[in-house]
CSV table of C-alpha atoms in Angstrom, one decimal:
chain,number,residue,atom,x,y,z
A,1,UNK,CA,-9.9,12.4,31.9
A,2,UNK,CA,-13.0,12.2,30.4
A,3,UNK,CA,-13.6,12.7,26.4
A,4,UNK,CA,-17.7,12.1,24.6
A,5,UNK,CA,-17.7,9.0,23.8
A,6,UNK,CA,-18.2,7.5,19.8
A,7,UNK,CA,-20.8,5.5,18.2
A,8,UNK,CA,-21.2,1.9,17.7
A,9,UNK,CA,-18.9,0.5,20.7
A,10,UNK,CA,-16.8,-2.4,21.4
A,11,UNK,CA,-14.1,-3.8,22.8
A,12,UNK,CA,-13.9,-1.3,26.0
A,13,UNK,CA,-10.2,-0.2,26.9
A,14,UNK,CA,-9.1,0.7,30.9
A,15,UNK,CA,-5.3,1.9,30.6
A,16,UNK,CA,-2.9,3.5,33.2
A,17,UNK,CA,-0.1,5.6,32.2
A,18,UNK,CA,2.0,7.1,35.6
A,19,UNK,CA,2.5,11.0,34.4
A,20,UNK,CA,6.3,11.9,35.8
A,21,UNK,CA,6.0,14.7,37.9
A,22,UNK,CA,8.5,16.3,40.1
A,23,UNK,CA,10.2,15.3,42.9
A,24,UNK,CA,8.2,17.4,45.3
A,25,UNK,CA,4.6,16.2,43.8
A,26,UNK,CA,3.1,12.9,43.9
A,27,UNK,CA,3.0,10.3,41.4
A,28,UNK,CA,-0.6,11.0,39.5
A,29,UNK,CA,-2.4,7.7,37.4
A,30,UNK,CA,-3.8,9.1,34.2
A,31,UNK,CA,-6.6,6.7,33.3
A,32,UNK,CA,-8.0,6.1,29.7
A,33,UNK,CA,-11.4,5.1,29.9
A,34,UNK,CA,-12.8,4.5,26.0
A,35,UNK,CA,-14.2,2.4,23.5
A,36,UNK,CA,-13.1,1.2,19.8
A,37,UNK,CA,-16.1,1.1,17.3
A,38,UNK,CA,-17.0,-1.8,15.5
A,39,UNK,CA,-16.6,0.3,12.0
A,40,UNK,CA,-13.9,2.8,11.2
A,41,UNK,CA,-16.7,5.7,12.3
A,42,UNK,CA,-15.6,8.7,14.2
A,43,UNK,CA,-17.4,11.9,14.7
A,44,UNK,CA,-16.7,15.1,16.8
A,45,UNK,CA,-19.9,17.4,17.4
A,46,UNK,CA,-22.3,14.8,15.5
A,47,UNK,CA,-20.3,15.3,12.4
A,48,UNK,CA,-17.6,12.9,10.8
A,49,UNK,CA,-14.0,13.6,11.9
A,50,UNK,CA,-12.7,11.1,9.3
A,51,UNK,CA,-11.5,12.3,5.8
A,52,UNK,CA,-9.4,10.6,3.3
A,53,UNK,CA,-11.0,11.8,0.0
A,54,UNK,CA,-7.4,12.6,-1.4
A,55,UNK,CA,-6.0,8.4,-0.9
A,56,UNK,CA,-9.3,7.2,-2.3
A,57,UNK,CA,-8.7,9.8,-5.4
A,58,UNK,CA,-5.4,8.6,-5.4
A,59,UNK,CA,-6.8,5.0,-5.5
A,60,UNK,CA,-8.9,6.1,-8.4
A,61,UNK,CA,-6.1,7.5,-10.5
A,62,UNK,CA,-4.1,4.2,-10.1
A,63,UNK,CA,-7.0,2.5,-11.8
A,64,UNK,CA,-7.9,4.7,-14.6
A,65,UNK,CA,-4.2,4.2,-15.5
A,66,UNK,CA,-4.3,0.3,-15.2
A,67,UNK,CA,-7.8,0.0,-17.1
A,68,UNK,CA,-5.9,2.3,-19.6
A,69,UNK,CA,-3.3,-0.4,-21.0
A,70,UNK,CA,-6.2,-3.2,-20.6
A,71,UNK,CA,-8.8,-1.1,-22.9
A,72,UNK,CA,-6.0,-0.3,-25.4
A,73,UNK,CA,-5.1,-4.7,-25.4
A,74,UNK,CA,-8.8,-5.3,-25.7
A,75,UNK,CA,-9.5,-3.0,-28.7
A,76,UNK,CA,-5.8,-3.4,-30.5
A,77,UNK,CA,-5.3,0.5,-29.8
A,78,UNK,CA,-2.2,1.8,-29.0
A,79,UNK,CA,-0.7,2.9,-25.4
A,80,UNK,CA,0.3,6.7,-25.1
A,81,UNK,CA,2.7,6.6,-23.0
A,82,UNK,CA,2.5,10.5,-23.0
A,83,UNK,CA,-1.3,10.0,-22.2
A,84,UNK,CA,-0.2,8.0,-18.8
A,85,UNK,CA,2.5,10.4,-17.9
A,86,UNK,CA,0.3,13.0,-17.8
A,87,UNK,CA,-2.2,10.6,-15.8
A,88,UNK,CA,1.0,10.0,-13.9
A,89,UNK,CA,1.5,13.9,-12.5
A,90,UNK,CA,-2.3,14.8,-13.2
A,91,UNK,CA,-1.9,17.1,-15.9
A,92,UNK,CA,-3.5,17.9,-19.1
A,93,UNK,CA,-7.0,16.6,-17.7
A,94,UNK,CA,-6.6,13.2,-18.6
A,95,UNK,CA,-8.7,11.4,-16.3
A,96,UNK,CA,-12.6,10.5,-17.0
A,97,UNK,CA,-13.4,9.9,-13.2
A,98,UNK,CA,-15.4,12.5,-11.3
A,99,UNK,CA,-13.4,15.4,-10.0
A,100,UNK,CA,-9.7,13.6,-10.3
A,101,UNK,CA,-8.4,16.2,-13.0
A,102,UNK,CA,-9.1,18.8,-10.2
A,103,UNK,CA,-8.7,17.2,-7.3
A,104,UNK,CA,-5.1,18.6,-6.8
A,105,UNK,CA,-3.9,15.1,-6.1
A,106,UNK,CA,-1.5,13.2,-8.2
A,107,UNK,CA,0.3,9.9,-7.9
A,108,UNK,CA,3.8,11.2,-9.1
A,109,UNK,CA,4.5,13.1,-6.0
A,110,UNK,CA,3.7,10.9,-2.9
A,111,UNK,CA,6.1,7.9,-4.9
A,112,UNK,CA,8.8,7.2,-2.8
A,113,UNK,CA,8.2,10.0,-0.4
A,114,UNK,CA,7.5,9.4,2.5
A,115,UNK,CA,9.2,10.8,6.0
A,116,UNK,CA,11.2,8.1,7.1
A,117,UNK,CA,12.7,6.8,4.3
A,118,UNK,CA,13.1,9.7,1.5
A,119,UNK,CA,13.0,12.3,3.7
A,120,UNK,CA,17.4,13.3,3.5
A,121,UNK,CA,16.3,16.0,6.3
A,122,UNK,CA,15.7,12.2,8.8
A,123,UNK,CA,18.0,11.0,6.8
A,124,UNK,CA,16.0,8.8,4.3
A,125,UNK,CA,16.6,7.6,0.7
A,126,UNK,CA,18.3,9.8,-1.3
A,127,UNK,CA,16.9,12.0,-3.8
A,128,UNK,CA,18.4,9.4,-6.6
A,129,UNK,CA,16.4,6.8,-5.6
A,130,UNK,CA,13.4,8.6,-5.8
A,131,UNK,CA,14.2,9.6,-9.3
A,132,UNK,CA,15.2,6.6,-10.4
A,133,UNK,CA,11.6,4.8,-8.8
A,134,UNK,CA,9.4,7.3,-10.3
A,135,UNK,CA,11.4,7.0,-13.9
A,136,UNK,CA,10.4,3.4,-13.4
A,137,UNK,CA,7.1,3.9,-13.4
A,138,UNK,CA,7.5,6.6,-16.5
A,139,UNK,CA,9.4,3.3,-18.4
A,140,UNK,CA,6.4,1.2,-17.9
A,141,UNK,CA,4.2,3.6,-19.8
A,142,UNK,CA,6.7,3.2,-22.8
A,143,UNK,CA,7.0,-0.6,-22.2
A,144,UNK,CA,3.2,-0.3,-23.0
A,145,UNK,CA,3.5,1.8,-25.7
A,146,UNK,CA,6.2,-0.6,-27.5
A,147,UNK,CA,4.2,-3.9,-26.7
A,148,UNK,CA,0.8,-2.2,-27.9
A,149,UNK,CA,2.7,-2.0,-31.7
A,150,UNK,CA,3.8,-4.9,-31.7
A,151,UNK,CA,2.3,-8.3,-32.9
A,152,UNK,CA,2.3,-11.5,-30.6
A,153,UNK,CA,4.5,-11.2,-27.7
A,154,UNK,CA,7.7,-13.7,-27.8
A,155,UNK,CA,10.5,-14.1,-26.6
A,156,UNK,CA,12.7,-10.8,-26.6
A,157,UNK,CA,9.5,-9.5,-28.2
A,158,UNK,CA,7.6,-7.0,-26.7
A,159,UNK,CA,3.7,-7.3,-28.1
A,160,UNK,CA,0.2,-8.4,-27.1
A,161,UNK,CA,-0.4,-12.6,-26.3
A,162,UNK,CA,-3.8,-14.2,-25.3
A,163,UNK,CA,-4.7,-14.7,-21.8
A,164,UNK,CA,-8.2,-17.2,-22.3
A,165,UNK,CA,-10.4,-14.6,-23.8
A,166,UNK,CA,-8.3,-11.4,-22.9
A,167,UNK,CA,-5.5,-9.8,-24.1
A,168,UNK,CA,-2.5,-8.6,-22.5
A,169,UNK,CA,0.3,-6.4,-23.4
A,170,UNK,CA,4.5,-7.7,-22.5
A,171,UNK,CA,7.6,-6.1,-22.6
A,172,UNK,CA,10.4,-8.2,-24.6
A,173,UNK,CA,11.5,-9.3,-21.2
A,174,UNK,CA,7.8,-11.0,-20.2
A,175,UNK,CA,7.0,-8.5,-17.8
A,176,UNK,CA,3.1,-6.8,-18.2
A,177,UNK,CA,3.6,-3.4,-17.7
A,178,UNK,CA,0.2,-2.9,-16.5
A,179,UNK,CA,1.1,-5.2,-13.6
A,180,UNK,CA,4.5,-4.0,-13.0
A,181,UNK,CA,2.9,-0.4,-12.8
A,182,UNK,CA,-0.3,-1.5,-10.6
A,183,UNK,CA,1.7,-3.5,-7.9
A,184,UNK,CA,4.8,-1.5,-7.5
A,185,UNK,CA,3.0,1.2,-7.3
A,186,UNK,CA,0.6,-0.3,-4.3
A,187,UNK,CA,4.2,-0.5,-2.7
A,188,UNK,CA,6.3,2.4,-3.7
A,189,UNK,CA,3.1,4.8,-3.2
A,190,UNK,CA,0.3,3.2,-1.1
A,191,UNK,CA,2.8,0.9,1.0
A,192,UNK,CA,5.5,4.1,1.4
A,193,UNK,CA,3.3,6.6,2.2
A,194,UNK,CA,1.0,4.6,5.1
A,195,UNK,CA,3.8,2.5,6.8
A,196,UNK,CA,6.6,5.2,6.6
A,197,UNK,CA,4.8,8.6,6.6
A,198,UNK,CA,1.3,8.5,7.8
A,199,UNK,CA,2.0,5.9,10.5
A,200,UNK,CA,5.4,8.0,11.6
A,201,UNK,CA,5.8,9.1,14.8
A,202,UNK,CA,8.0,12.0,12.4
A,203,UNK,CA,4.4,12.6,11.0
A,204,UNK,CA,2.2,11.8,13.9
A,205,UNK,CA,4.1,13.8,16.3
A,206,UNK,CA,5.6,16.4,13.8
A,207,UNK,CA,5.9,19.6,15.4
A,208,UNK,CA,2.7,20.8,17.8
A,209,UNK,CA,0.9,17.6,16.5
A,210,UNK,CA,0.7,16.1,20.1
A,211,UNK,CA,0.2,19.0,21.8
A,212,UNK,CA,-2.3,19.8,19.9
A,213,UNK,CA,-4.2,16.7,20.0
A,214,UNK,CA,-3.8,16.4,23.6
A,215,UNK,CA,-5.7,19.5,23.9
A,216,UNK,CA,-7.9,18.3,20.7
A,217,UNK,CA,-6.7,22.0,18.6
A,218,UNK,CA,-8.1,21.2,16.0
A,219,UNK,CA,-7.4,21.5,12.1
A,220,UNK,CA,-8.3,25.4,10.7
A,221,UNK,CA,-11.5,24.6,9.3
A,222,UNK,CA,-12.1,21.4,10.2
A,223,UNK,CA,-13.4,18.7,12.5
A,224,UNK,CA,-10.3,16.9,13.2
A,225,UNK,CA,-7.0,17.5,14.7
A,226,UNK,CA,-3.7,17.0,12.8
A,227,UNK,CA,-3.0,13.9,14.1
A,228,UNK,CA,-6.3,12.2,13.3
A,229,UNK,CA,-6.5,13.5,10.0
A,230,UNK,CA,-2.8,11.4,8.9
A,231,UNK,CA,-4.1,8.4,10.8
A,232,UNK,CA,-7.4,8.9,8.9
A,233,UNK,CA,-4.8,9.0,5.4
A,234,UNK,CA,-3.0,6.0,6.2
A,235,UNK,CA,-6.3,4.1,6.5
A,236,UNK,CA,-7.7,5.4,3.1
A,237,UNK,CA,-4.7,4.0,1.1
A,238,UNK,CA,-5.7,1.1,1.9
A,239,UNK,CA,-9.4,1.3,2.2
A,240,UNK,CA,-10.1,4.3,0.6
A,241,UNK,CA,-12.1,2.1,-2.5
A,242,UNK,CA,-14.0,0.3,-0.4
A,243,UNK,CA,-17.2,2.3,-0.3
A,244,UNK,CA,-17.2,4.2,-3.5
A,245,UNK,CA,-20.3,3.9,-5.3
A,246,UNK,CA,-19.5,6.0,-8.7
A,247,UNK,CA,-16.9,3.4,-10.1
A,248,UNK,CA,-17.9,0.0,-8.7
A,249,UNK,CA,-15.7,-2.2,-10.5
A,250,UNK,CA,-12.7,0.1,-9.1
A,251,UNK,CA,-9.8,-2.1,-7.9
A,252,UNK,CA,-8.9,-1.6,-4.0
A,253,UNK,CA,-5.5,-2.8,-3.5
A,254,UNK,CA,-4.3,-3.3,-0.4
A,255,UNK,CA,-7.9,-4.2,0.9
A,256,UNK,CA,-8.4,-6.8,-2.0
A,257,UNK,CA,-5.2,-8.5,-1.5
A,258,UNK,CA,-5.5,-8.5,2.6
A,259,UNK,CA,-8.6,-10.2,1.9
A,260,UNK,CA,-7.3,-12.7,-0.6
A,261,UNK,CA,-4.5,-13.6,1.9
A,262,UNK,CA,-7.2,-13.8,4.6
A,263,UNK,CA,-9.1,-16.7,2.8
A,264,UNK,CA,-6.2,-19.1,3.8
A,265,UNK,CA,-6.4,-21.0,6.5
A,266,UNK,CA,-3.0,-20.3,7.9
A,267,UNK,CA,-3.6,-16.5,7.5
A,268,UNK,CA,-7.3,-16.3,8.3
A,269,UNK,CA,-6.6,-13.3,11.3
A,270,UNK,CA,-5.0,-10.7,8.9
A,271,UNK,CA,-8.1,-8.9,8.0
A,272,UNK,CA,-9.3,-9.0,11.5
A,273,UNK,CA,-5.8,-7.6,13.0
A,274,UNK,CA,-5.6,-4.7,10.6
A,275,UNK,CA,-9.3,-3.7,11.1
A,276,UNK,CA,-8.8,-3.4,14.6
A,277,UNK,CA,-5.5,-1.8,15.1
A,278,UNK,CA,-6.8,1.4,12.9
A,279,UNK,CA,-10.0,1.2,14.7
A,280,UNK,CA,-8.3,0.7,18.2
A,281,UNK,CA,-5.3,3.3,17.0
A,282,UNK,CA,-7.6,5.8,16.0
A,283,UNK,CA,-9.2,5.7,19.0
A,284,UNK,CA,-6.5,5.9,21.0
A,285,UNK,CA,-5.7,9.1,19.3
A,286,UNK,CA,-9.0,10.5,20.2
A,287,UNK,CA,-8.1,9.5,24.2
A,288,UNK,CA,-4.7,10.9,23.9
A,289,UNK,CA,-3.4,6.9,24.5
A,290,UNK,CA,-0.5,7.0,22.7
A,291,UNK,CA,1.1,4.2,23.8
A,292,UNK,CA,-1.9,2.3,22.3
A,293,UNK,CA,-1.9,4.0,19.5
A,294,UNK,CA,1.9,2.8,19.0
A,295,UNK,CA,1.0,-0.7,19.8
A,296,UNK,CA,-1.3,-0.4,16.6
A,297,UNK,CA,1.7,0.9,14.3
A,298,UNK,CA,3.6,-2.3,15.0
A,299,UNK,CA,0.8,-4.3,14.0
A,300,UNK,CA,-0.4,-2.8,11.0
A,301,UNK,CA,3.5,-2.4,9.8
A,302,UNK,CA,3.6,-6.3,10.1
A,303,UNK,CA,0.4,-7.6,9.0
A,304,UNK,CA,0.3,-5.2,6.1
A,305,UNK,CA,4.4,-6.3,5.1
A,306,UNK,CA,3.3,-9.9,5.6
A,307,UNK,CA,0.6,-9.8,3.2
A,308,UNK,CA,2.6,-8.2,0.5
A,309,UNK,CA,5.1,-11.1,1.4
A,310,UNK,CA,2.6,-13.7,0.9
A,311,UNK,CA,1.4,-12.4,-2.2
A,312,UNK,CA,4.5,-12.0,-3.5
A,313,UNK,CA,5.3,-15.8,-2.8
A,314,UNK,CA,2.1,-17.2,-4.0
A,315,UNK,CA,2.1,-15.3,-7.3
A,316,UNK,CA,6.0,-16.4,-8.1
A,317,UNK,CA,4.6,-20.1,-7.4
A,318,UNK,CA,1.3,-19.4,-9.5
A,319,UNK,CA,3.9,-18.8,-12.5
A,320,UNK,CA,6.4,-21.4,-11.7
A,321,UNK,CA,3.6,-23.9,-11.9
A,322,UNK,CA,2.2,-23.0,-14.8
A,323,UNK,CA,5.8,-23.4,-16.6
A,324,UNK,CA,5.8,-26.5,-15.2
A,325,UNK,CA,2.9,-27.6,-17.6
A,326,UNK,CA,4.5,-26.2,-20.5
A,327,UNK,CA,2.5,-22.8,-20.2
A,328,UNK,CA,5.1,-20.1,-20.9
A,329,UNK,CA,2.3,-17.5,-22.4
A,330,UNK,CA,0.4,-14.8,-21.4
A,331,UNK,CA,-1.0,-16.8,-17.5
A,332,UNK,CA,2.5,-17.5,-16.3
A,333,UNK,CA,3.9,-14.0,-17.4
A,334,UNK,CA,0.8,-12.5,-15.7
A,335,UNK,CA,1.3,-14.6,-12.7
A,336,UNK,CA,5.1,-13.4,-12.7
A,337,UNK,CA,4.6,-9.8,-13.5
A,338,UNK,CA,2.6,-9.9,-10.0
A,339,UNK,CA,5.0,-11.3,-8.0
A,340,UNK,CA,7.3,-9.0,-9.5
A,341,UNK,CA,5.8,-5.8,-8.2
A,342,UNK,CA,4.8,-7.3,-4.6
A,343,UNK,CA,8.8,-7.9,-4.5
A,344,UNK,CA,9.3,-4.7,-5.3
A,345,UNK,CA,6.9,-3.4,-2.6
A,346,UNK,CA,8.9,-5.5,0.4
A,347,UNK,CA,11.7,-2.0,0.0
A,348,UNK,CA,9.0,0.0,1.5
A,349,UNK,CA,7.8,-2.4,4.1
A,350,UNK,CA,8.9,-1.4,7.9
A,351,UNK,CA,9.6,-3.8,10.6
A,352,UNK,CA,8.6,-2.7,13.9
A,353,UNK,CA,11.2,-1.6,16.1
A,354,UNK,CA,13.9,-0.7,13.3
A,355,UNK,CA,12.2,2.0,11.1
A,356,UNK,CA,13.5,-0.1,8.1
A,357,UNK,CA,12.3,-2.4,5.7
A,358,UNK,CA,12.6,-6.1,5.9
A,359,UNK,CA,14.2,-5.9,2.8
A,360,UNK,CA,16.8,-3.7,2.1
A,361,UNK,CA,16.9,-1.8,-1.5
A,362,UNK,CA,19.8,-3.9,-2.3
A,363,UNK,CA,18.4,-7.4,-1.8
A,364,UNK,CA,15.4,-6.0,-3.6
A,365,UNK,CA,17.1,-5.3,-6.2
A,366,UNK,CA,19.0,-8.2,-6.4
A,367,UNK,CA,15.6,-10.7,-6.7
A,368,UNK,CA,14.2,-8.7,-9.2
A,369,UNK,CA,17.5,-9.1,-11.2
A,370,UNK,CA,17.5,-13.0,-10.4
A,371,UNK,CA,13.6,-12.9,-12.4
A,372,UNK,CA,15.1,-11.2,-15.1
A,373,UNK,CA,18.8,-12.9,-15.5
A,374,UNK,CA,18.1,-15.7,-18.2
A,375,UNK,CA,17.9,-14.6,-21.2
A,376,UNK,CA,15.1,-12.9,-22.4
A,377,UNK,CA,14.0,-12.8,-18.8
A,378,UNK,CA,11.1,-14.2,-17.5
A,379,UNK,CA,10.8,-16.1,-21.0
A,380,UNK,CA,13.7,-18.4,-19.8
A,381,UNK,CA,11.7,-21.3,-18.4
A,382,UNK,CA,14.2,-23.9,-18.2
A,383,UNK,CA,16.4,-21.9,-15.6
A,384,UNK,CA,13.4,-19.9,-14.2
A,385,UNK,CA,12.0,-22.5,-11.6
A,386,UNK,CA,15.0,-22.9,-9.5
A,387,UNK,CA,14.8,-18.7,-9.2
A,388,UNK,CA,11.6,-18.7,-8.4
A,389,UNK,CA,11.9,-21.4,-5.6
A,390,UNK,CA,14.6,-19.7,-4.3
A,391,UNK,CA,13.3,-16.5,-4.3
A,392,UNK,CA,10.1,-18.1,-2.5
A,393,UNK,CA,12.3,-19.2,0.1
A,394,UNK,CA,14.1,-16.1,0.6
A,395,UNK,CA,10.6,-14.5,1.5
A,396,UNK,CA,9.0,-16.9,3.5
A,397,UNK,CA,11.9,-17.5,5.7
A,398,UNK,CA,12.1,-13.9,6.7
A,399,UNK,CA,8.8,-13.4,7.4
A,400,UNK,CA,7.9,-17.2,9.4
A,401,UNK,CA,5.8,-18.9,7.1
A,402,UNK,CA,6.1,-21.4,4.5
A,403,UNK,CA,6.2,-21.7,0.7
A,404,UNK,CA,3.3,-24.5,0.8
A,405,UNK,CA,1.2,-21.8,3.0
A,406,UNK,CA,1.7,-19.0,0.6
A,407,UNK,CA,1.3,-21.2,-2.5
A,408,UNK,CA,-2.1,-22.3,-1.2
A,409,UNK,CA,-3.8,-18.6,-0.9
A,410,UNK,CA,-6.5,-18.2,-3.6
């Protein structure tokens, strides 16, 4: 088969797939004969067949809402946490960023909803769970709210403490909402929706999807086909910042912390792997591989669940040490509230081969609690460093490395 070829080539694939036929024809060789490009660029006719304008809006929106509770720390204003509700389901025009309040995106509705695992149709989470994550996120707002009234956070005192020359808003356990909100969401959103929707083979392949990108039918309107386009989805949440010029300081997420992992020595191919495998998966979508194209899920699935492992390590050692040195303020609480939400975002990793995470809920849950069981939480620093080592432990065994390599990431 033959297919017009993309710009800016490398990294030429030759693969044979044997086509089953039946027992009165012979066995035909279907050969792929392509090239990945050395940037995520893709165009059909001389125009782009890559879109993800609704992740990078969604990327935005997650911003706006964490710059919210640091503007409203800085200037001693308080949090509305009806203000980030509405941010939360995009209503009431709440957001300053060009076109988000009409965008038709929200972040409300793609938490904890993705195909594979809240989808009770495949038999996914159930619809309690789903709640109960996005009322989660809803409690963070009012966490805000309470620790923006207060005066200087303290033990079972929600309120606002000094981090060097900025200030940051706790909840009378010592977890930042902000931070809480930011990572859990990068996992319970961004995490769920490209490792257990966009990369499905239930959302790949839904339907015609195959079919129809086989015979490259493509979307009504539009220069891609079906498949492509939720390929193109999963790559904007996590580089769907990357190139946007209108808010330069925006935060990107997943891309930020893949890099940040990547700048360790012992985890210095991570950014590589996961720029290739959506270059080489996309594609291999283009040349109807799928077999490549699966290939590509397993890696991103792991790389992607590994970072958000390491992170989560790192940061719970990042707070550990600075109890060590007597710092139980607003660096250590930072550093916690971190590794608190990458935790949380190991329940919507997905380990190759099993369609679940590498976590269950359950143990999730049950390190989060561990954090939180001295009393008045993550205040309790003469119990806390034995939890956190554990903890550490607990997640580096299950994904091969060590504590030591995690602790060292910058």
């Amino acid at each position: 088969m033959t297919f017009k070829k993309l710009s800016l080539y490398v990294l030429p694939i030759i693969a044979v797939a044997f086509a089953s036929c039946s027992k009165d024809e012979d066995v035909v060789d279907e050969t792929f004969n392509y090239t990945v490009p050395a940037t995520y660029k893709f165009e059909r006719n001389s125009v782009t067949s890559v879109d993800y304008s609704g992740q990078s809006s969604r990327l935005l929106m997650l911003d706006e809402m964490g710059n919210y509770y640091k503007t409203a720390a800085t200037n001693a204003t308080v949090v509305d946490d009806v203000v980030l509700s509405q941010m939360y389901s995009n209503t009431n025009n709440r957001f300053t960023g060009a076109g988000l309040n009409d965008s038709g995106k929200l972040l409300k509705d793609k938490t904890a909803a993705s195909k594979d695992y809240f989808s009770l149709y495949l038999g996914g989470g159930s619809t309690a769970e789903q709640v109960s994550v996005r009322d989660f996120f809803e409690t963070q707002f009012k966490n805000g709210n309470t620790a923006s009234k207060g005066t200087t956070a303290a033990p079972g005192v929600a309120g606002v403490y000094l981090d060097g020359t900025s200030k940051r808003l706790f909840a009378a356990n010592g977890l930042e909402p902000q931070q809480v909100l930011l990572k859990g969401m990068m996992g319970a959103c961004f995490m769920d929706q490209i490792a257990n929707n966009y990369l499905s083979l239930n959302k790949l392949d839904e339907a015609t999807n195959k079919v129809d990108n086989t015979n490259k039918v493509l979307a009504t309107g539009k220069s891609y086909t079906t498949m492509e386009h939720a390929w193109d989805e999963a790559y904007g949440y996590v580089y769907g910042a990357d190139n946007l010029t209108v808010t330069p300081n925006v935060f990107k997420f997943w891309s930020s912390y893949i890099n940040q992992v990547n700048a360790d020595s012992d985890f210095n191919t991570i950014k590589a792997d996961i720029e290739l495998a959506f270059r080489k998966g996309r594609a291999a979508i283009v040349a109807n591989d799928y077999k490549v194209r699966d290939a590509q899920i397993d890696i991103i699935k792991t790389k992607l669940a590994t970072t958000s492992a390491v992170r989560a390590v790192f940061y719970l050692q990042e707070g550990k040490a600075k109890l060590a040195t007597g710092d139980a303020g607003a660096k250590s609480l930072h550093a916690l509230s971190e590794g608190y939400g990458f935790i949380m975002s190991l329940r919507y990793t997905n380990k190759p081969g099993t369609n679940s995470p590498y976590f269950t809920k359950a143990e999730v849950d049950t390190m989060l609690a561990s954090m939180l069981s001295g009393t008045n939480g993550l205040w309790a620093i003469d119990t806390l460093g034995a939890k956190l080592d554990a903890l550490s432990t607990q997640i580096a065994t299950k994904f091969g490395f060590t504590v030591a390599q995690a602790a060292t990431v910058n």
